Short mmCIF file of C-alpha atoms and ligand atoms in Angstrom, two decimals:
data_model
loop_
_atom_site.label_atom_id
_atom_site.label_comp_id
_atom_site.label_asym_id
_atom_site.label_seq_id
_atom_site.Cartn_x
_atom_site.Cartn_y
_atom_site.Cartn_z
CA MET A 1 -0.19 0.51 0.18
CA GLU A 2 1.11 3.41 -0.48
CA ARG A 3 0.79 6.73 1.76
CA VAL A 4 0.17 9.85 0.20
CA HIS A 5 0.16 13.18 1.04
CA ILE A 6 -1.79 15.58 0.24
CA THR A 7 -1.17 19.26 1.14
CA THR A 8 -3.42 22.10 0.86
CA LYS A 9 -2.97 25.76 2.51
CA SER A 10 -5.94 24.95 4.35
CA LYS A 11 -4.83 20.97 5.18
CA ARG A 12 -2.99 18.07 4.83
CA TYR A 13 -4.15 15.07 4.82
CA PRO A 14 -3.41 11.41 3.45
CA LEU A 15 -4.40 9.23 0.07
CA TYR A 16 -3.91 5.16 0.62
CA LEU A 17 -3.33 3.67 -2.62
CA GLY A 18 -3.31 0.22 -3.29
CA MET A 19 -5.45 -3.08 -4.00
CA ASN A 20 -7.14 -3.47 -1.07
CA CYS A 21 -6.47 -0.87 1.48
CA ILE A 22 -9.83 -0.15 2.16
CA GLU A 23 -9.04 -2.74 5.18
CA GLN A 24 -7.70 0.35 6.98
CA LEU A 25 -10.85 1.91 6.87
CA ASP A 26 -11.71 0.77 10.96
CA ASP A 27 -8.08 2.08 12.35
CA ILE A 28 -8.41 5.10 10.55
CA LEU A 29 -11.83 5.73 11.73
CA ARG A 30 -11.15 4.96 15.81
CA GLU A 31 -7.87 7.38 15.11
CA MET A 32 -10.05 10.35 13.64
CA GLN A 33 -9.90 13.18 17.04
CA PRO A 34 -12.77 13.76 17.63
CA ALA A 35 -14.27 10.52 17.77
CA PRO A 36 -17.18 10.23 14.53
CA SER A 37 -20.23 10.16 16.94
CA SER A 38 -21.84 9.04 13.67
CA ILE A 39 -20.94 7.74 10.20
CA LEU A 40 -22.82 8.03 6.95
CA ILE A 41 -21.85 6.05 3.79
CA ILE A 42 -23.56 8.05 1.14
CA SER A 43 -23.43 5.52 -2.42
CA ASP A 44 -25.65 5.39 -5.56
CA GLU A 45 -26.74 2.20 -6.12
CA ALA A 46 -24.54 0.04 -8.69
CA VAL A 47 -21.66 1.13 -6.19
CA ALA A 48 -23.39 0.16 -3.64
CA ALA A 49 -25.02 -3.75 -4.87
CA PHE A 50 -21.22 -4.16 -5.66
CA HIS A 51 -19.44 -2.81 -2.23
CA LEU A 52 -21.11 -1.74 0.26
CA GLN A 53 -21.61 -4.32 1.82
CA HIS A 54 -18.14 -4.88 2.26
CA VAL A 55 -17.86 -1.52 3.22
CA LEU A 56 -20.57 -2.12 6.28
CA GLN A 57 -18.57 -5.38 6.89
CA ILE A 58 -15.23 -3.34 8.06
CA ILE A 59 -16.67 -0.68 10.58
CA SER A 60 -16.67 -2.28 13.76
CA ASN A 61 -18.85 0.05 15.61
CA GLU A 62 -21.76 -0.70 13.31
CA ARG A 63 -23.90 0.86 15.47
CA LEU A 64 -22.61 4.53 14.69
CA VAL A 65 -23.23 3.52 10.60
CA HIS A 66 -25.87 5.11 8.68
CA SER A 67 -26.17 4.46 4.83
CA TYR A 68 -28.15 6.52 1.84
CA VAL A 69 -27.98 5.08 -1.97
CA VAL A 70 -28.88 7.53 -4.43
CA PRO A 71 -29.63 5.80 -7.78
CA SER A 72 -26.80 6.08 -10.39
CA GLY A 73 -25.89 8.51 -13.51
CA GLU A 74 -24.27 11.99 -13.19
CA LYS A 75 -28.46 13.62 -13.71
CA GLU A 76 -28.08 12.81 -9.82
CA LYS A 77 -25.79 15.19 -8.87
CA SER A 78 -28.63 17.31 -8.30
CA PHE A 79 -29.79 19.74 -5.69
CA GLU A 80 -32.86 17.48 -5.03
CA ASN A 81 -30.24 15.03 -3.81
CA TYR A 82 -28.35 17.19 -1.79
CA TYR A 83 -31.46 19.03 0.17
CA ALA A 84 -32.48 15.09 0.49
CA ILE A 85 -29.31 13.82 2.14
CA GLN A 86 -29.33 17.06 4.11
CA THR A 87 -33.13 15.79 5.78
CA TYR A 88 -31.74 12.50 5.99
CA ALA A 89 -28.69 13.64 7.70
CA LEU A 90 -31.26 15.03 10.40
CA GLU A 91 -33.53 12.94 10.41
CA ILE A 92 -30.57 10.13 11.89
CA GLY A 93 -29.04 12.88 14.37
CA LEU A 94 -26.03 13.65 12.85
CA ASP A 95 -23.70 15.89 14.76
CA ARG A 96 -20.65 18.30 13.90
CA ASN A 97 -18.74 15.61 15.68
CA SER A 98 -20.56 12.28 12.31
CA VAL A 99 -17.91 11.77 9.72
CA ILE A 100 -19.83 11.32 5.55
CA LEU A 101 -18.08 8.68 3.62
CA ALA A 102 -18.19 9.23 -0.05
CA LEU A 103 -17.99 5.11 -1.77
CA GLY A 104 -18.07 5.94 -5.52
CA GLY A 105 -17.46 7.97 -8.00
CA GLY A 106 -16.68 11.37 -8.67
CA MET A 107 -20.97 12.06 -8.64
CA VAL A 108 -21.00 10.23 -5.48
CA GLY A 109 -17.50 12.14 -3.90
CA ASP A 110 -18.64 15.47 -5.29
CA LEU A 111 -22.93 15.72 -3.78
CA SER A 112 -21.65 14.07 -0.61
CA GLY A 113 -18.66 16.79 0.14
CA PHE A 114 -20.99 19.19 -0.82
CA VAL A 115 -23.00 17.81 2.28
CA ALA A 116 -20.11 17.40 4.18
CA ALA A 117 -19.33 20.78 3.34
CA THR A 118 -23.11 22.67 4.18
CA PHE A 119 -24.62 20.29 6.85
CA MET A 120 -24.13 22.70 9.94
CA ARG A 121 -21.00 24.61 8.26
CA GLY A 122 -18.99 21.55 7.23
CA ILE A 123 -18.36 18.49 8.79
CA ARG A 124 -15.67 15.88 7.90
CA PHE A 125 -15.62 14.01 5.21
CA ILE A 126 -13.61 10.50 3.45
CA GLN A 127 -13.43 9.80 -0.16
CA ILE A 128 -13.31 5.74 -1.47
CA PRO A 129 -13.61 6.43 -4.79
CA THR A 130 -14.33 3.62 -7.01
CA THR A 131 -13.67 4.75 -10.23
CA LEU A 132 -10.72 5.47 -12.32
CA LEU A 133 -11.50 8.44 -12.89
CA ALA A 134 -12.67 9.58 -9.06
CA HIS A 135 -7.74 10.15 -8.88
CA ASP A 136 -9.53 13.48 -10.18
CA SER A 137 -12.46 14.51 -8.34
CA ALA A 138 -11.44 12.91 -5.52
CA VAL A 139 -8.08 14.82 -4.11
CA GLY A 140 -8.44 18.78 -3.90
CA GLY A 141 -11.71 19.14 -2.54
CA LYS A 142 -13.84 20.96 -5.09
CA VAL A 143 -17.46 19.63 -4.90
CA ALA A 144 -20.53 20.77 -6.52
CA VAL A 145 -24.04 19.50 -7.43
CA ASN A 146 -24.76 20.60 -11.07
CA HIS A 147 -27.48 23.43 -11.77
CA PRO A 148 -29.77 22.35 -15.48
CA LEU A 149 -27.87 25.51 -16.21
CA GLY A 150 -24.24 24.44 -15.39
CA LYS A 151 -22.27 21.81 -14.28
CA ASN A 152 -21.33 21.79 -10.66
CA MET A 153 -22.39 25.94 -10.58
CA ILE A 154 -23.03 24.87 -6.37
CA GLY A 155 -20.78 23.65 -4.23
CA ALA A 156 -17.20 24.46 -2.32
CA PHE A 157 -14.14 23.84 -1.26
CA HIS A 158 -13.80 21.30 1.46
CA GLN A 159 -10.77 19.36 1.62
CA PRO A 160 -11.52 15.82 3.37
CA GLU A 161 -9.89 13.97 5.85
CA ALA A 162 -8.52 11.26 4.08
CA VAL A 163 -8.85 9.57 0.57
CA ILE A 164 -8.92 5.59 0.78
CA TYR A 165 -8.39 3.98 -3.60
CA ASN A 166 -8.51 0.22 -3.09
CA THR A 167 -8.52 -0.54 -6.81
CA ALA A 168 -9.94 -3.77 -6.18
CA PHE A 169 -12.99 -2.05 -6.20
CA LEU A 170 -12.30 -0.85 -10.02
CA ASP A 171 -12.76 -4.75 -10.64
CA THR A 172 -16.27 -4.90 -11.05
CA LEU A 173 -15.99 -0.68 -13.01
CA PRO A 174 -17.74 -1.08 -17.08
CA GLU A 175 -15.74 -0.67 -20.19
CA ALA A 176 -17.14 2.60 -20.34
CA GLU A 177 -16.44 4.36 -16.78
CA TRP A 178 -12.61 3.05 -17.62
CA ARG A 179 -12.16 5.28 -20.72
CA SER A 180 -14.04 7.94 -19.13
CA GLY A 181 -11.82 7.79 -15.83
CA PHE A 182 -8.64 7.90 -18.57
CA ALA A 183 -9.65 10.86 -19.68
CA GLU A 184 -8.39 12.14 -16.62
CA VAL A 185 -5.19 10.24 -16.87
CA MET A 186 -4.40 11.74 -20.03
CA LYS A 187 -5.17 15.20 -19.49
CA HIS A 188 -2.92 14.73 -16.59
CA ALA A 189 0.09 14.13 -18.22
CA LEU A 190 -1.09 16.52 -21.34
CA ILE A 191 -0.90 19.38 -18.76
CA ARG A 192 2.07 18.64 -16.94
CA ASP A 193 4.00 15.20 -17.18
CA GLU A 194 5.86 14.27 -20.35
CA ALA A 195 7.51 11.89 -19.50
CA PHE A 196 4.77 10.14 -17.92
CA TYR A 197 2.72 11.03 -21.18
CA THR A 198 5.55 9.06 -23.21
CA TRP A 199 4.52 5.96 -20.68
CA LEU A 200 1.03 7.03 -21.55
CA ARG A 201 1.42 5.85 -25.34
CA LYS A 202 4.23 3.80 -24.87
CA GLU A 203 2.58 1.28 -22.19
CA ILE A 204 -1.01 1.86 -22.57
CA PRO A 205 -1.57 0.88 -26.35
CA THR A 206 -5.14 -0.48 -24.81
CA LEU A 207 -7.35 0.04 -21.81
CA SER A 208 -7.26 -3.99 -20.84
CA GLU A 209 -3.28 -2.32 -20.18
CA LEU A 210 -4.45 -0.82 -17.63
CA ARG A 211 -4.73 -3.55 -15.15
CA GLY A 212 -2.52 -5.00 -11.59
CA ASP A 213 0.97 -2.27 -11.14
CA LYS A 214 0.74 -0.15 -14.66
CA LEU A 215 -2.62 1.01 -12.29
CA LEU A 216 -0.88 1.64 -8.97
CA TYR A 217 2.04 3.15 -11.46
CA ALA A 218 -0.54 5.55 -13.76
CA LEU A 219 -2.71 6.73 -10.85
CA LYS A 220 0.07 6.94 -8.47
CA VAL A 221 1.70 9.36 -11.24
CA ALA A 222 -1.90 11.42 -12.79
CA ILE A 223 -2.87 11.54 -8.55
CA GLY A 224 1.03 13.08 -8.15
CA VAL A 225 0.46 16.06 -10.75
CA LYS A 226 -3.34 16.92 -9.48
CA ALA A 227 -1.79 17.11 -6.09
CA ALA A 228 1.26 19.41 -6.98
CA ILE A 229 -1.33 21.69 -8.54
CA VAL A 230 -4.00 21.35 -5.66
CA ALA A 231 -0.88 22.23 -3.21
CA GLU A 232 0.56 24.88 -5.59
CA ASP A 233 -3.17 26.48 -5.74
CA GLU A 234 -5.86 25.14 -3.52
CA THR A 235 -9.29 27.63 -4.61
CA GLU A 236 -8.56 28.19 -8.37
CA THR A 237 -6.14 31.16 -8.59
CA GLY A 238 -4.19 30.51 -10.32
CA VAL A 239 -2.19 27.92 -11.78
CA ARG A 240 -5.43 24.94 -10.67
CA ALA A 241 -7.34 26.58 -13.77
CA TYR A 242 -4.79 24.16 -15.88
CA LEU A 243 -6.90 20.75 -14.22
CA ASN A 244 -9.56 22.32 -16.38
CA PHE A 245 -8.09 21.36 -20.17
CA GLY A 246 -10.48 19.92 -21.81
CA HIS A 247 -13.36 21.09 -20.16
CA THR A 248 -14.15 24.36 -21.65
CA LEU A 249 -15.76 22.10 -25.01
CA GLY A 250 -16.35 19.79 -22.39
CA HIS A 251 -18.50 20.78 -19.62
CA ALA A 252 -20.43 22.63 -22.93
CA VAL A 253 -20.90 19.07 -25.02
CA GLU A 254 -21.97 17.28 -21.47
CA SER A 255 -24.98 20.06 -20.47
CA THR A 256 -26.28 20.23 -24.18
CA MET A 257 -26.64 16.77 -24.51
CA GLY A 258 -27.35 16.42 -20.75
CA TYR A 259 -26.52 15.04 -17.96
CA GLY A 260 -25.07 11.85 -17.69
CA VAL A 261 -26.16 10.87 -21.76
CA ILE A 262 -22.04 11.41 -22.21
CA THR A 263 -19.67 10.35 -20.04
CA HIS A 264 -17.54 12.84 -18.34
CA GLY A 265 -14.96 11.29 -19.57
CA ASP A 266 -15.66 11.37 -23.90
CA ALA A 267 -16.73 14.54 -23.19
CA VAL A 268 -13.35 15.92 -21.85
CA ALA A 269 -11.75 13.86 -24.29
CA ILE A 270 -13.68 16.04 -27.64
CA GLY A 271 -12.71 19.42 -25.45
CA MET A 272 -9.17 18.32 -25.01
CA ARG A 273 -8.83 17.50 -28.60
CA PHE A 274 -10.84 21.11 -29.51
CA ALA A 275 -8.59 23.38 -27.26
CA ILE A 276 -4.66 20.84 -29.51
CA LEU A 277 -6.55 22.18 -32.36
CA ILE A 278 -7.46 25.65 -30.65
CA SER A 279 -3.56 26.29 -29.50
CA GLU A 280 -2.64 25.16 -32.77
CA TYR A 281 -4.31 28.02 -34.06
CA ILE A 282 -3.80 30.40 -31.77
CA TYR A 283 0.55 30.06 -31.32
CA LYS A 284 0.49 29.07 -35.25
CA LYS A 285 2.70 26.01 -34.08
CA GLU A 286 2.29 21.89 -35.24
CA LEU A 287 1.24 20.01 -31.87
CA HIS A 288 0.60 17.21 -34.45
CA ALA A 289 -3.50 17.60 -33.35
CA ALA A 290 -4.64 15.01 -36.11
CA GLU A 291 -2.29 12.86 -34.45
CA LEU A 292 -2.96 13.02 -30.82
CA SER A 293 -6.30 12.34 -32.10
CA GLN A 294 -5.92 8.96 -33.35
CA TRP A 295 -3.87 8.29 -29.97
CA PHE A 296 -7.18 8.77 -28.18
CA PHE A 297 -9.78 7.05 -30.90
CA GLN A 298 -7.14 4.38 -29.95
CA TYR A 299 -9.30 4.05 -27.31
CA GLY A 300 -12.85 4.45 -28.50
CA TYR A 301 -13.13 8.22 -27.79
CA PRO A 302 -16.00 9.25 -29.79
CA ARG A 303 -16.30 12.63 -32.36
CA LEU A 304 -18.21 15.60 -30.94
CA PRO A 305 -21.87 14.60 -31.66
CA ALA A 306 -23.41 15.64 -34.69
CA GLU A 307 -26.20 17.14 -33.47
CA LEU A 308 -24.60 20.10 -31.23
CA ASP A 309 -24.37 22.51 -33.34
CA THR A 310 -21.44 25.72 -32.88
CA GLU A 311 -23.64 28.22 -32.12
CA ARG A 312 -24.75 26.62 -28.80
CA LEU A 313 -21.50 25.38 -28.14
CA ILE A 314 -20.12 29.06 -28.15
CA LYS A 315 -23.29 30.47 -25.92
CA LYS A 316 -23.25 26.76 -23.63
CA MET A 317 -18.78 28.02 -22.91
CA LYS A 318 -19.46 31.98 -22.31
CA GLN A 319 -21.32 30.65 -18.90
CA ASP A 320 -18.20 28.19 -18.04
CA LYS A 321 -17.54 29.31 -14.53
CA LYS A 322 -13.36 30.93 -16.19
CA ALA A 323 -15.95 32.83 -18.77
CA TYR A 324 -14.97 36.32 -17.73
CA SER A 325 -16.80 39.25 -18.75
CA GLY A 326 -18.52 37.90 -21.14
CA SER A 327 -15.57 35.80 -22.80
CA ILE A 328 -14.58 32.93 -23.11
CA ARG A 329 -11.33 31.87 -21.38
CA MET A 330 -9.50 28.57 -22.50
CA VAL A 331 -6.60 26.65 -21.13
CA LEU A 332 -4.50 25.97 -24.01
CA LEU A 333 -1.61 23.29 -24.98
CA LYS A 334 1.65 25.37 -25.49
CA ASP A 335 3.79 21.65 -26.00
CA ILE A 336 3.16 18.30 -24.38
CA GLY A 337 3.52 19.23 -20.67
CA GLU A 338 2.69 22.80 -20.71
CA VAL A 339 -0.68 24.67 -21.21
CA GLU A 340 -1.61 27.80 -19.92
CA MET A 341 -4.81 30.30 -19.80
CA VAL A 342 -5.75 32.68 -22.66
CA THR A 343 -8.94 34.11 -23.26
CA VAL A 344 -10.46 33.25 -26.91
CA PRO A 345 -12.11 36.06 -29.12
CA ASP A 346 -15.26 34.03 -29.98
CA GLU A 347 -14.89 34.83 -34.04
CA THR A 348 -11.85 32.32 -33.59
CA VAL A 349 -13.78 29.52 -31.37
CA ARG A 350 -16.45 30.06 -34.15
CA LEU A 351 -13.85 29.62 -36.86
CA VAL A 352 -12.01 26.51 -35.72
CA LEU A 353 -15.02 25.04 -34.33
CA GLU A 354 -15.98 25.32 -37.60
CA GLU A 355 -13.06 23.29 -38.18
CA PHE A 356 -13.05 21.15 -36.38
CA ARG A 357 -16.24 19.80 -37.35
CA LYS A 358 -15.07 19.89 -40.59
CA ARG A 359 -12.21 17.83 -39.58
CA GLU A 360 -14.46 15.22 -37.53
CA GLY A 361 -16.30 14.57 -40.79
CA LEU A 362 -19.44 16.63 -39.71
CA SER A 363 -19.90 19.60 -42.43
N1 NAD B 1 -13.97 17.69 -8.18
C1 NAD B 1 -13.68 17.35 -8.61
O1 NAD B 1 -12.92 17.94 -8.57
C2 NAD B 1 -14.12 16.35 -10.04
C3 NAD B 1 -12.62 16.45 -11.24
C4 NAD B 1 -13.01 15.59 -11.84
C5 NAD B 1 -14.26 15.33 -12.15
N2 NAD B 1 -15.35 15.66 -11.46
C6 NAD B 1 -16.49 14.81 -11.68
O2 NAD B 1 -17.19 13.13 -11.16
C7 NAD B 1 -17.87 12.94 -12.23
C8 NAD B 1 -17.89 11.96 -13.03
O3 NAD B 1 -16.98 11.32 -12.25
P1 NAD B 1 -17.16 9.11 -12.51
O4 NAD B 1 -16.76 9.39 -14.20
O5 NAD B 1 -16.38 8.10 -11.07
O6 NAD B 1 -19.09 8.78 -12.32
P2 NAD B 1 -19.95 7.97 -11.56
O7 NAD B 1 -19.33 8.47 -10.39
O8 NAD B 1 -21.25 8.80 -12.09
O9 NAD B 1 -19.43 7.05 -11.62
C9 NAD B 1 -19.95 6.71 -13.31
C10 NAD B 1 -20.75 5.48 -13.04
O10 NAD B 1 -19.90 4.26 -12.61
C11 NAD B 1 -20.52 3.49 -11.31
N3 NAD B 1 -19.35 2.84 -11.22
C12 NAD B 1 -19.04 3.84 -9.89
N4 NAD B 1 -17.76 3.15 -9.43
C13 NAD B 1 -18.52 1.45 -9.84
C14 NAD B 1 -17.48 0.47 -9.48
N5 NAD B 1 -16.55 0.16 -8.48
N6 NAD B 1 -18.32 -0.69 -9.81
C15 NAD B 1 -19.55 -0.73 -10.42
N7 NAD B 1 -19.74 0.62 -11.82
C16 NAD B 1 -19.17 1.67 -10.87
C17 NAD B 1 -21.82 4.48 -11.43
O11 NAD B 1 -22.67 4.20 -10.62
C18 NAD B 1 -22.13 5.13 -12.80
O12 NAD B 1 -22.96 4.34 -12.86
C19 NAD B 1 -18.16 14.56 -13.14
O13 NAD B 1 -19.86 15.05 -11.92
C20 NAD B 1 -17.47 14.96 -12.72
O14 NAD B 1 -18.20 16.78 -12.57
C21 NAD B 1 -15.40 16.63 -10.31
ZN1 ZN B 2 -12.84 16.88 -15.46
#
């Protein structure tokens, strides 16, 4: 088992990474000060069906434990579920010394974290990620729910007490979710770590290679990139924004299609390919956009869905949290491993989006 420290301005906490590190959960809970007065496990239906019993069995003081299971899917990262969980927490008598366990992927992690951030002005929580994608979402303390008008529009910064990344839980993950999570792994390589990018291209020709020691290695490096950025900038006043590489168009695609219609990672993969193309245009530099797109297609990432028209996407991109005075701001790739935030004029976005559509075979 690996133990990595996540350090932010407001807090330092451990991330345990290993095949079966969930077995540490009881010790971690027992060592918490003050001792947890009660524990609420929040999960979703698919994850709970596979793994909730296992987690319940590990906790020795079962009298303290409650669980709340929401349906699976991105559309459940909603204000309605947030409110329903708060109601449940009040009904069962959670108090300031209670602890929430987020057992699931990024949806459960973001939702549970936002409940923890606001219940009685903030209580402790532990992230127990169960997807590949959650190597990203479980680290760094961004928690949120979606609004029909935009992704993650209602949220907070609230760091967990610990992250317990038990990779055996990934054994039940569907193939499409491996691909979704791998997009954030590719993102971490592209924005900050050329050597990792080279390793991925050589060692991971297909997603089925991402198992065992290679999985542990990739997670450790990708989490390291995320942790380094969060350590520098906890609340996104500077470099943390780089983590949004691919997310300007990605979020626009996700929310335009309807939450859960396309996975987060598939949408971000489209967004990254677009960001690379626009980077070539802005920097007037060959970044091998077509060849990089092939790298994405090698894993089965989709092309831009034909029904998404340029004007609708531009309108959505202007509602992005990075937008400033109505201008689209995007993270662009200067080179593999190097990005920066750039304000891109609407006309440029329009022009390159049209070129992108052409290259996708859409017009
Ligand atoms: N907070 C952050 O910094 C941050 C960063 C990146 C992404 N996110 C958010 O994360 C979310 C996406 O996370 P996700 O891709 O993990 O989605 P998810 O939590 O919805 O999980 C994807 C699907 O896999 C199922 N699943 C999860 N674990 C499983 C397992 N072990 N076995 C079988 N099925 C399993 C879920 O039930 C769900 O249907 C988005 O809402 C995104 O905005 C947040
Ligand atoms: Zn993301």
